[in-house]
Short mmCIF file of C-alpha atoms in Angstrom, two decimals:
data_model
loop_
_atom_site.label_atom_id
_atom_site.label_comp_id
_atom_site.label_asym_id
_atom_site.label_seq_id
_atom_site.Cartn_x
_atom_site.Cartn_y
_atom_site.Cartn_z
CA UNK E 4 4.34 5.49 -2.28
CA UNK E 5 7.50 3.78 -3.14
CA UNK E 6 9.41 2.06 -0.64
CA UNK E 7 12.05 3.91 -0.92
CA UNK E 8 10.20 7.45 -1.05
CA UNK E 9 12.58 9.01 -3.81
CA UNK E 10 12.50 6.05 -6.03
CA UNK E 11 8.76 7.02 -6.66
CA UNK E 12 10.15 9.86 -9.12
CA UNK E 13 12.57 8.04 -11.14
CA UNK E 14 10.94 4.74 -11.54
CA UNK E 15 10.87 4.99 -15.08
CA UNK E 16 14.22 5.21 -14.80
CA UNK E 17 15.27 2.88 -13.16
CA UNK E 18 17.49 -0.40 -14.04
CA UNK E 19 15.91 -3.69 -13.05
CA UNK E 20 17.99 -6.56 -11.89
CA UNK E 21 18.90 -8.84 -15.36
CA UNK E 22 18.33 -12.46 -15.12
CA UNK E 23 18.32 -15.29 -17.56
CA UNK E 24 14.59 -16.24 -18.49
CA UNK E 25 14.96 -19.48 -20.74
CA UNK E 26 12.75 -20.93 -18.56
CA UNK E 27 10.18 -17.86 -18.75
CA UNK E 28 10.12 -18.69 -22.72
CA UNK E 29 9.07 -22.13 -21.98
CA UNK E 30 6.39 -21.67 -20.38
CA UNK E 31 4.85 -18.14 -21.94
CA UNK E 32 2.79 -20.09 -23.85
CA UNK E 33 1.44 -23.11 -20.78
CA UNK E 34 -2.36 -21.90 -20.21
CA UNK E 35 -4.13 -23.51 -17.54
CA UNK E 36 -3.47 -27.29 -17.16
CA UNK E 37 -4.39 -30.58 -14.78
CA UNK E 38 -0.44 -29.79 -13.34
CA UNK E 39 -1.48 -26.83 -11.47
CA UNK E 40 -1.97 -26.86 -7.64
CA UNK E 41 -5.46 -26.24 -7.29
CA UNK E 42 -5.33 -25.23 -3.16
CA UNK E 43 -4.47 -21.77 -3.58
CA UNK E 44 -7.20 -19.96 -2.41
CA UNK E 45 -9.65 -20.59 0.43
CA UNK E 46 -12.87 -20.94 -0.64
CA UNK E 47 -12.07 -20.10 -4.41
CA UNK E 48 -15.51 -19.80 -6.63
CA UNK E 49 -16.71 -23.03 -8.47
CA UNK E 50 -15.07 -23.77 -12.16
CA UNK E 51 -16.32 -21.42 -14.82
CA UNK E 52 -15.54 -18.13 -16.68
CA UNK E 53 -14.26 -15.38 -14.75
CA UNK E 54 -14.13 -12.10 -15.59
CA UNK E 55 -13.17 -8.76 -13.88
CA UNK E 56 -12.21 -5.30 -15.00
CA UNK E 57 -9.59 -3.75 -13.31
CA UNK E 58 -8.07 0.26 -12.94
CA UNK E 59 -5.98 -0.07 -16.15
CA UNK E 60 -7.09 -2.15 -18.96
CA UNK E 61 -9.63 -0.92 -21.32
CA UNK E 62 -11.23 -3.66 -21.31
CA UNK E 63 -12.22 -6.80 -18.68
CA UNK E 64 -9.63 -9.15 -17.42
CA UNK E 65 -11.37 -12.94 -18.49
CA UNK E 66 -10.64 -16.59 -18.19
CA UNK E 67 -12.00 -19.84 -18.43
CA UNK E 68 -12.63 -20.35 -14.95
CA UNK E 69 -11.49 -18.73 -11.92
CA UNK E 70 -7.66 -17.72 -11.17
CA UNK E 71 -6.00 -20.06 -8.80
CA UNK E 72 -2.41 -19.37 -9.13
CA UNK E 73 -2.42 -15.65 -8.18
CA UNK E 74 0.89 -14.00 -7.66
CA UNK E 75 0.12 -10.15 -5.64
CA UNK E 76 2.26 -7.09 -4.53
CA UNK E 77 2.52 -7.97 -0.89
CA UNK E 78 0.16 -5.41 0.72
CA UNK E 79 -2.39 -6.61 -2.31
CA UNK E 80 -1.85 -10.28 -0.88
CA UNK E 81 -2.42 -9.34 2.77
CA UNK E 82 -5.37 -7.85 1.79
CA UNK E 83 -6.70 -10.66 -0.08
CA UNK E 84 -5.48 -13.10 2.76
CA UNK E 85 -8.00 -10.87 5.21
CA UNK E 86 -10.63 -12.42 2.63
CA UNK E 87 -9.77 -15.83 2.71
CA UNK E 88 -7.75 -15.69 -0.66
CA UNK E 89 -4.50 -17.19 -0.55
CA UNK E 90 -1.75 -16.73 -3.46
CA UNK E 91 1.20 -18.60 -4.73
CA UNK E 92 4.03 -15.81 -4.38
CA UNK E 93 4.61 -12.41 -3.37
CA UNK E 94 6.40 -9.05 -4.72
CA UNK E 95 7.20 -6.25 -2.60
CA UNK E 96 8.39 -5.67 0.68
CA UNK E 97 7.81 -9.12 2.62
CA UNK E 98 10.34 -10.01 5.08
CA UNK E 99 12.72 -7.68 7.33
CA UNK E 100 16.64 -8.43 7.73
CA UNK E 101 15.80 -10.23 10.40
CA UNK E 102 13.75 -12.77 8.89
CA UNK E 103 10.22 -11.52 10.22
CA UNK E 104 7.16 -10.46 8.47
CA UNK E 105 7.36 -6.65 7.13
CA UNK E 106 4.17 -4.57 8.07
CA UNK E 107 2.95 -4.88 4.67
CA UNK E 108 2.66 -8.85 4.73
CA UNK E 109 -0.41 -8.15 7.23
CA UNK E 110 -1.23 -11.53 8.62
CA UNK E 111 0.14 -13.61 5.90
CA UNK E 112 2.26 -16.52 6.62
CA UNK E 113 5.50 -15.39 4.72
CA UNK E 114 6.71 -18.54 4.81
CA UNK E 115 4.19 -20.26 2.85
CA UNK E 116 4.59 -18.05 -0.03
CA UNK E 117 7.14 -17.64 -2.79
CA UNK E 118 9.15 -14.34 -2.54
CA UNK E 119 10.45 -13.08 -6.04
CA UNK E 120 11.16 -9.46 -4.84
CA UNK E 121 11.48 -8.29 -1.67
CA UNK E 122 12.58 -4.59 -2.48
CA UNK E 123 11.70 -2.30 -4.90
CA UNK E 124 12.30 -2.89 -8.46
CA UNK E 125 13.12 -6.87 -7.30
CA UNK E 126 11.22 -9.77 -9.15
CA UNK E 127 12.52 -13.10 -10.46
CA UNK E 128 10.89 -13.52 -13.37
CA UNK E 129 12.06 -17.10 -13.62
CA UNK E 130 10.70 -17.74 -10.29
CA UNK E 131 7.01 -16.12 -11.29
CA UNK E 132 6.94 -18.48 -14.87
CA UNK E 133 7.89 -21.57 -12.42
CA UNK E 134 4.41 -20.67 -10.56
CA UNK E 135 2.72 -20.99 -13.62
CA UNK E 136 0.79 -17.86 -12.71
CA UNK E 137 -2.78 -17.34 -13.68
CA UNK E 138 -3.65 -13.89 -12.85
CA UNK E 139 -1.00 -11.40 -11.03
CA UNK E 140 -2.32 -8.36 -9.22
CA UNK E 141 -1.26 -4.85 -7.43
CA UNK E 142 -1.93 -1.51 -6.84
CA UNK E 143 -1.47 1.42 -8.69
CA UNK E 144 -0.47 4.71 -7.87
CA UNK E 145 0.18 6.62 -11.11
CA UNK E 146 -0.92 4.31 -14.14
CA UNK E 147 1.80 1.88 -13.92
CA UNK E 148 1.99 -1.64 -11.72
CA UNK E 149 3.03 -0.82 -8.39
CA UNK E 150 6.46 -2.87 -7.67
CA UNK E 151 6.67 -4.17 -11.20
CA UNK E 152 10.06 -3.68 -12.41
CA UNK E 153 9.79 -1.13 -15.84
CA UNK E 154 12.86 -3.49 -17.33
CA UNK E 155 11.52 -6.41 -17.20
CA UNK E 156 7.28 -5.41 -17.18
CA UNK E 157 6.90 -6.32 -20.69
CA UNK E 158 8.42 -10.15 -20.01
CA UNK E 159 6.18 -10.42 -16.82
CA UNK E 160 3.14 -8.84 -18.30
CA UNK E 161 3.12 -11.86 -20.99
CA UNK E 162 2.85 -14.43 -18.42
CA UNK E 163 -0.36 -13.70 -17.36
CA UNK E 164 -3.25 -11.37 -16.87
CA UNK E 165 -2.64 -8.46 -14.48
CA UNK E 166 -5.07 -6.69 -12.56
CA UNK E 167 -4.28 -3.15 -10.76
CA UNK E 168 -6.43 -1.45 -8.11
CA UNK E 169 -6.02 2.24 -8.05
CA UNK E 170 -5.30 3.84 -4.56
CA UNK E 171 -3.86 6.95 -5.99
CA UNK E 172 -5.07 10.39 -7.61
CA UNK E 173 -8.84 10.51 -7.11
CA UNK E 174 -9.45 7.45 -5.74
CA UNK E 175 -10.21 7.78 -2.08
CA UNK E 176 -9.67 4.80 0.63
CA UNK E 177 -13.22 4.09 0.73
CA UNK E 178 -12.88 3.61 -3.03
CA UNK E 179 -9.97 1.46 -3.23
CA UNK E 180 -11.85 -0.49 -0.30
CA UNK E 181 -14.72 -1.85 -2.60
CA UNK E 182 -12.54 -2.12 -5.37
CA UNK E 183 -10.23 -4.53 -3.39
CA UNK E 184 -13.62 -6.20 -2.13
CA UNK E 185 -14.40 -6.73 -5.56
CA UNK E 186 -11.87 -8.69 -6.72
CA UNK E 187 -11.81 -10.69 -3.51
CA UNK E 188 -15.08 -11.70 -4.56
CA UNK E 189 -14.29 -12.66 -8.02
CA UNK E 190 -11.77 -14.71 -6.93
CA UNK E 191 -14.30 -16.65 -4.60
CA UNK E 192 -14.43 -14.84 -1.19
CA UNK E 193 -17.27 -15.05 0.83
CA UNK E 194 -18.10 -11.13 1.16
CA UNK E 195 -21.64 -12.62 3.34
CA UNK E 196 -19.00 -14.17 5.46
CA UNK E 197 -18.85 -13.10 9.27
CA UNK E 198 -15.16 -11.52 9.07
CA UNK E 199 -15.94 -9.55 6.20
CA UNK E 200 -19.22 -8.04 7.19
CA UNK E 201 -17.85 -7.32 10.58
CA UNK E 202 -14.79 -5.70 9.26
CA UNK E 203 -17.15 -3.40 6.66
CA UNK E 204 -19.32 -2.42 9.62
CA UNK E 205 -16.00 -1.46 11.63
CA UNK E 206 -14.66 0.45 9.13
CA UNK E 207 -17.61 2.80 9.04
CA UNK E 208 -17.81 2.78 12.67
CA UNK E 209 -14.21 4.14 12.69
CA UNK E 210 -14.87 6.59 9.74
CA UNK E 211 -17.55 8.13 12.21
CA UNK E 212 -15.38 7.95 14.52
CA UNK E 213 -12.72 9.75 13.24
CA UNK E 214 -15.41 12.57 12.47
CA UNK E 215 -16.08 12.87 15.71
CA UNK E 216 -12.90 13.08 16.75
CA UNK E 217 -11.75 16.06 13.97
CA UNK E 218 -15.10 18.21 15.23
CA UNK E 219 -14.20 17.54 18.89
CA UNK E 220 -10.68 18.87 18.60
CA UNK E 221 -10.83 21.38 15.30
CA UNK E 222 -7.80 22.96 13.98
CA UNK E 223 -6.05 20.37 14.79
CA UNK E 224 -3.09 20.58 12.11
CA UNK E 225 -1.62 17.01 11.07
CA UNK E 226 1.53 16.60 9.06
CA UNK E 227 2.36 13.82 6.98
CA UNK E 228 6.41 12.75 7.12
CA UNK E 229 8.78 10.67 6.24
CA UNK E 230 12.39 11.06 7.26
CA UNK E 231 15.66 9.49 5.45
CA UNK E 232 19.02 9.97 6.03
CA UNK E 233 19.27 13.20 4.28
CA UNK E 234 15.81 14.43 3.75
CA UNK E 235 12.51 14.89 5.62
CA UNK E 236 9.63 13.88 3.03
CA UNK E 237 6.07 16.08 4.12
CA UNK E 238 3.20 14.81 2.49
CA UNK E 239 0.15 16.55 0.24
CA UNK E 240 -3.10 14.82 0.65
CA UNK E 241 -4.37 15.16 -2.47
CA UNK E 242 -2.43 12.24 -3.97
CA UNK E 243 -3.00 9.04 -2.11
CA UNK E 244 -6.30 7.26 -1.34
CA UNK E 245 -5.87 6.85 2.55
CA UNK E 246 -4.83 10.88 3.19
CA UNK E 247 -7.83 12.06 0.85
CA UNK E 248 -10.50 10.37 2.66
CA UNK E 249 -8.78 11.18 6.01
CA UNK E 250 -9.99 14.75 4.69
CA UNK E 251 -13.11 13.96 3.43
CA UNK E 252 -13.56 12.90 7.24
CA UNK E 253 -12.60 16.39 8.76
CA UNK E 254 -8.94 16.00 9.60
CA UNK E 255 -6.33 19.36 8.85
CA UNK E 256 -3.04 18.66 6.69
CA UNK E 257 -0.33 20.53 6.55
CA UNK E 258 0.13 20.65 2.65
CA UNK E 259 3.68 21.17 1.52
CA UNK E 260 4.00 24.74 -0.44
CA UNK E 261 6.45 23.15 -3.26
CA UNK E 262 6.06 19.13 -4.51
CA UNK E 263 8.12 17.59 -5.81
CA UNK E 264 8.12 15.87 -9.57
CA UNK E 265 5.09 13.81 -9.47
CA UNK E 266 3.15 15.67 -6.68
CA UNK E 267 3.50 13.41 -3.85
CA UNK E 268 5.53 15.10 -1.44
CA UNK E 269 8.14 18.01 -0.48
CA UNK E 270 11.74 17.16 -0.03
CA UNK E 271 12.77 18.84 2.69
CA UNK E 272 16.83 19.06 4.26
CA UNK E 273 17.11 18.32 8.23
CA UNK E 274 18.16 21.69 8.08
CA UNK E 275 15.00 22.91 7.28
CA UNK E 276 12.11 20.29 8.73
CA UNK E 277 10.65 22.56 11.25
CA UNK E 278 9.45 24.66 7.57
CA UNK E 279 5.79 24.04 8.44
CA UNK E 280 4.61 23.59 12.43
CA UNK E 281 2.15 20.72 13.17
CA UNK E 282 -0.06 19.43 16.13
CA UNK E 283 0.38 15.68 15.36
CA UNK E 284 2.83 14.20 12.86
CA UNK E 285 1.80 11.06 11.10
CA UNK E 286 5.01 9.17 10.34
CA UNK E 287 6.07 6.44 7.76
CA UNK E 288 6.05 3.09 9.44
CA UNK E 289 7.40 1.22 6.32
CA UNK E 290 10.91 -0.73 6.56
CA UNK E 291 13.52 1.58 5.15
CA UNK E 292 12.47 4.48 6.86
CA UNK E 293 13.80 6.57 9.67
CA UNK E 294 11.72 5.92 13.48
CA UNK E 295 11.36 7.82 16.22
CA UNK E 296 14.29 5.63 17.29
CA UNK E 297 16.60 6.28 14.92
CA UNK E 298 15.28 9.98 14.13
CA UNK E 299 16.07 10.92 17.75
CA UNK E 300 19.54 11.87 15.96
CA UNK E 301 18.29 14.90 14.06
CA UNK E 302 18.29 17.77 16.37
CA UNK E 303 15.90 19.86 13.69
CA UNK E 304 13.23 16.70 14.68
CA UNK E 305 13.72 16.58 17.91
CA UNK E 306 12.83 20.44 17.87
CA UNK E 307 9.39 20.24 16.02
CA UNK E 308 6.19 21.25 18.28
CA UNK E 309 4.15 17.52 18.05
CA UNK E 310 7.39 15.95 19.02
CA UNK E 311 8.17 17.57 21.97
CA UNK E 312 4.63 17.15 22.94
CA UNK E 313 4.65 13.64 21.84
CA UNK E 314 2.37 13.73 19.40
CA UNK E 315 3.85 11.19 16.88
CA UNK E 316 2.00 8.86 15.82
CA UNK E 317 2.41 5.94 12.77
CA UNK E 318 1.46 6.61 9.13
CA UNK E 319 0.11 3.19 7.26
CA UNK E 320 2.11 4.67 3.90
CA UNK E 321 0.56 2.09 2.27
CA UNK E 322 -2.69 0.49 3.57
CA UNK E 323 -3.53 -2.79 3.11
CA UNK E 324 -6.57 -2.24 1.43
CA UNK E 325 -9.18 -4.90 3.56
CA UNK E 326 -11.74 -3.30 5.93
CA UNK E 327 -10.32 -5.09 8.89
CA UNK E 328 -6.96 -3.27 8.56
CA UNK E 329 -8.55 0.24 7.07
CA UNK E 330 -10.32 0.00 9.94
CA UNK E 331 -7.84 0.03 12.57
CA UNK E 332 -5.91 2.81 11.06
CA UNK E 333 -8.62 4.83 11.24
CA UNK E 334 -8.96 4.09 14.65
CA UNK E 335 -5.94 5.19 15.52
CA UNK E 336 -5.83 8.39 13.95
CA UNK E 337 -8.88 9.43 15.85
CA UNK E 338 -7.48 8.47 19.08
CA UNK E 339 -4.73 10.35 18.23
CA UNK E 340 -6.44 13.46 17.32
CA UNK E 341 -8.95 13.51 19.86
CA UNK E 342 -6.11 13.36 22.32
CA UNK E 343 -4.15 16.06 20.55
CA UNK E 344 -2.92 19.63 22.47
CA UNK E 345 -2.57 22.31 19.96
CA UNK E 346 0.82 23.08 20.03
CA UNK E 347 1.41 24.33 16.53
#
């Protein structure tokens, strides 16, 4: 899901910021050299060839030894940070207006990373070929790199290797979990390590959880939203990784009659929001989107059933994909359910 919800659909069309990239032709062609900082990431594997295939290329991602200089969508960073994998810079949404750490950054240190985007369709290219970047890495939602500007893909793509994780279409969280793990370990986390088994076994404790919770309280309805100035966005679940598995796990969306282009989600006017009736709404916590706060303004939300009954709740839009912080969304959506009044 795009930060802005609506860009999702158009992203091929959109127009990427221009910028002059001498520089990036200058260094295209620098490989791996004695110049590079080698403290990037925590406990990065010994020298040697590394190799890893990812959700898009045909064939494995390989190098020499081990990628050091790793430049990551920010949720893909925060969730490589939960394994003890530190990178260089950053794309994506990283810092608020008021200069703190956006929910994606997790528990990343914003300031000791390089920003080179921090909206959508945002990245200094110039500012990426300074890092002398060894292996870049995101998500992917639909077959392209999440947060990688289509105008300028083709110069940042020739940089370095790039390595997507699906968390879209069929993958499931679960999925996108082990994938994530994965490449944490290629990179030279410690997977035997105390915080990452703990945060494994917590994550199934909380899926079982969460099945608990959907059998204790059935028919429970849950509707997925995310409001904008104009529109109110309701979400299917049979397009992203973290709603699927929710299902898989027992728990009743409200699935939009009508998506729009792409599948995602219905666009609904304020006029119309109360179209489908809920029990609990799970709303878009990502910067850029309306709040409870803020949404108090709309009388048509202020008139839906799990409102009045307070039965809002947070949607992670866009998980950070480590078992630690799966594991606490999951968490909270049981509590949330289990507590639920039907009121739909």
């Amino acid at each position: 899901m795009p930060k802005s919800r609506s860009s999702l659909l158009t992203r091929r069309g959109l127009i990427a910021a221009g910028g002059a990239l001498g520089l990036v032709a200058a260094l295209t062609a620098c490989g791996n050299d004695s110049a590079k900082d080698e403290s990037g990431s925590k406990g990065a594997a010994a020298s040697g060839p590394w190799s890893f295939k990812d959700d898009l290329g045909k064939d494995p991602l390989s190098a020499k030894s081990t990628p050091k200089n790793i430049v990551a969508f920010t949720g893909t960073a925060a969730a490589l940070y939960d394994y003890g994998i530190n990178v260089k810079g950053v794309f994506g949404p990283t810092k608020t207006a008021d200069g703190k750490a956006d929910v994606q950054a997790g528990s990343m240190d914003i300031s000791k990373v390089e920003i080179l985007g921090n909206v959508y369709d945002e990245f200094n290219v110039e500012k990426y070929a300074a890092l002398q970047p060894d292996l870049l890495v995101t998500n992917t939602w639909d077959g392209t790199y999440w947060y990688v500007p289509e105008a300028s893909k083709d110069k940042i793509l020739k940089l370095a290797p790039a390595a997507a994780i699906g968390v879209g279409g069929d993958v499931t969280m679960d999925k996108a979990l082990a994938r994530t793990a994965e490449l944490a370990k290629s990179l030279g986390a410690d997977m035997n390590a105390k915080k990452a088994v703990d945060g494994k076994a917590r994550f199934e404790a909380a899926s079982a959880k969460l099945r608990e919770a959907t059998k204790a309280n059935p028919g429970t309805k849950v509707l997925v939203g995310s409001g904008s100035a104009d529109l109110f966005y309701v979400s299917t679940a049979a397009t992203s990784a973290d709603l699927k598995y929710f299902q898989s796990l027992g728990v009743e969306f409200v699935n939009p009659e009508k998506t729009d282009e792409g599948g995602f989600f219905e666009s609904l006017s304020w006029e119309n929001a109360g179209k489908y009736k809920a029990d609990v709404v799970l709303l878009d916590n990502r910067t850029g989107t309306l709040q409870p706060t803020e949404l108090k303004a709309k009388p048509t939300w202020a008139e839906l059933p799990a409102v009045k009954a307070n039965q809002v709740t947070p949607r992670v839009t866009e998980p950070i994909y480590s078992y630690e912080k799966c594991a606490q969304i999951l968490e909270d959506l049981a509590k949330s359910i289990q507590n639920a009044k039907k009121v739909s």
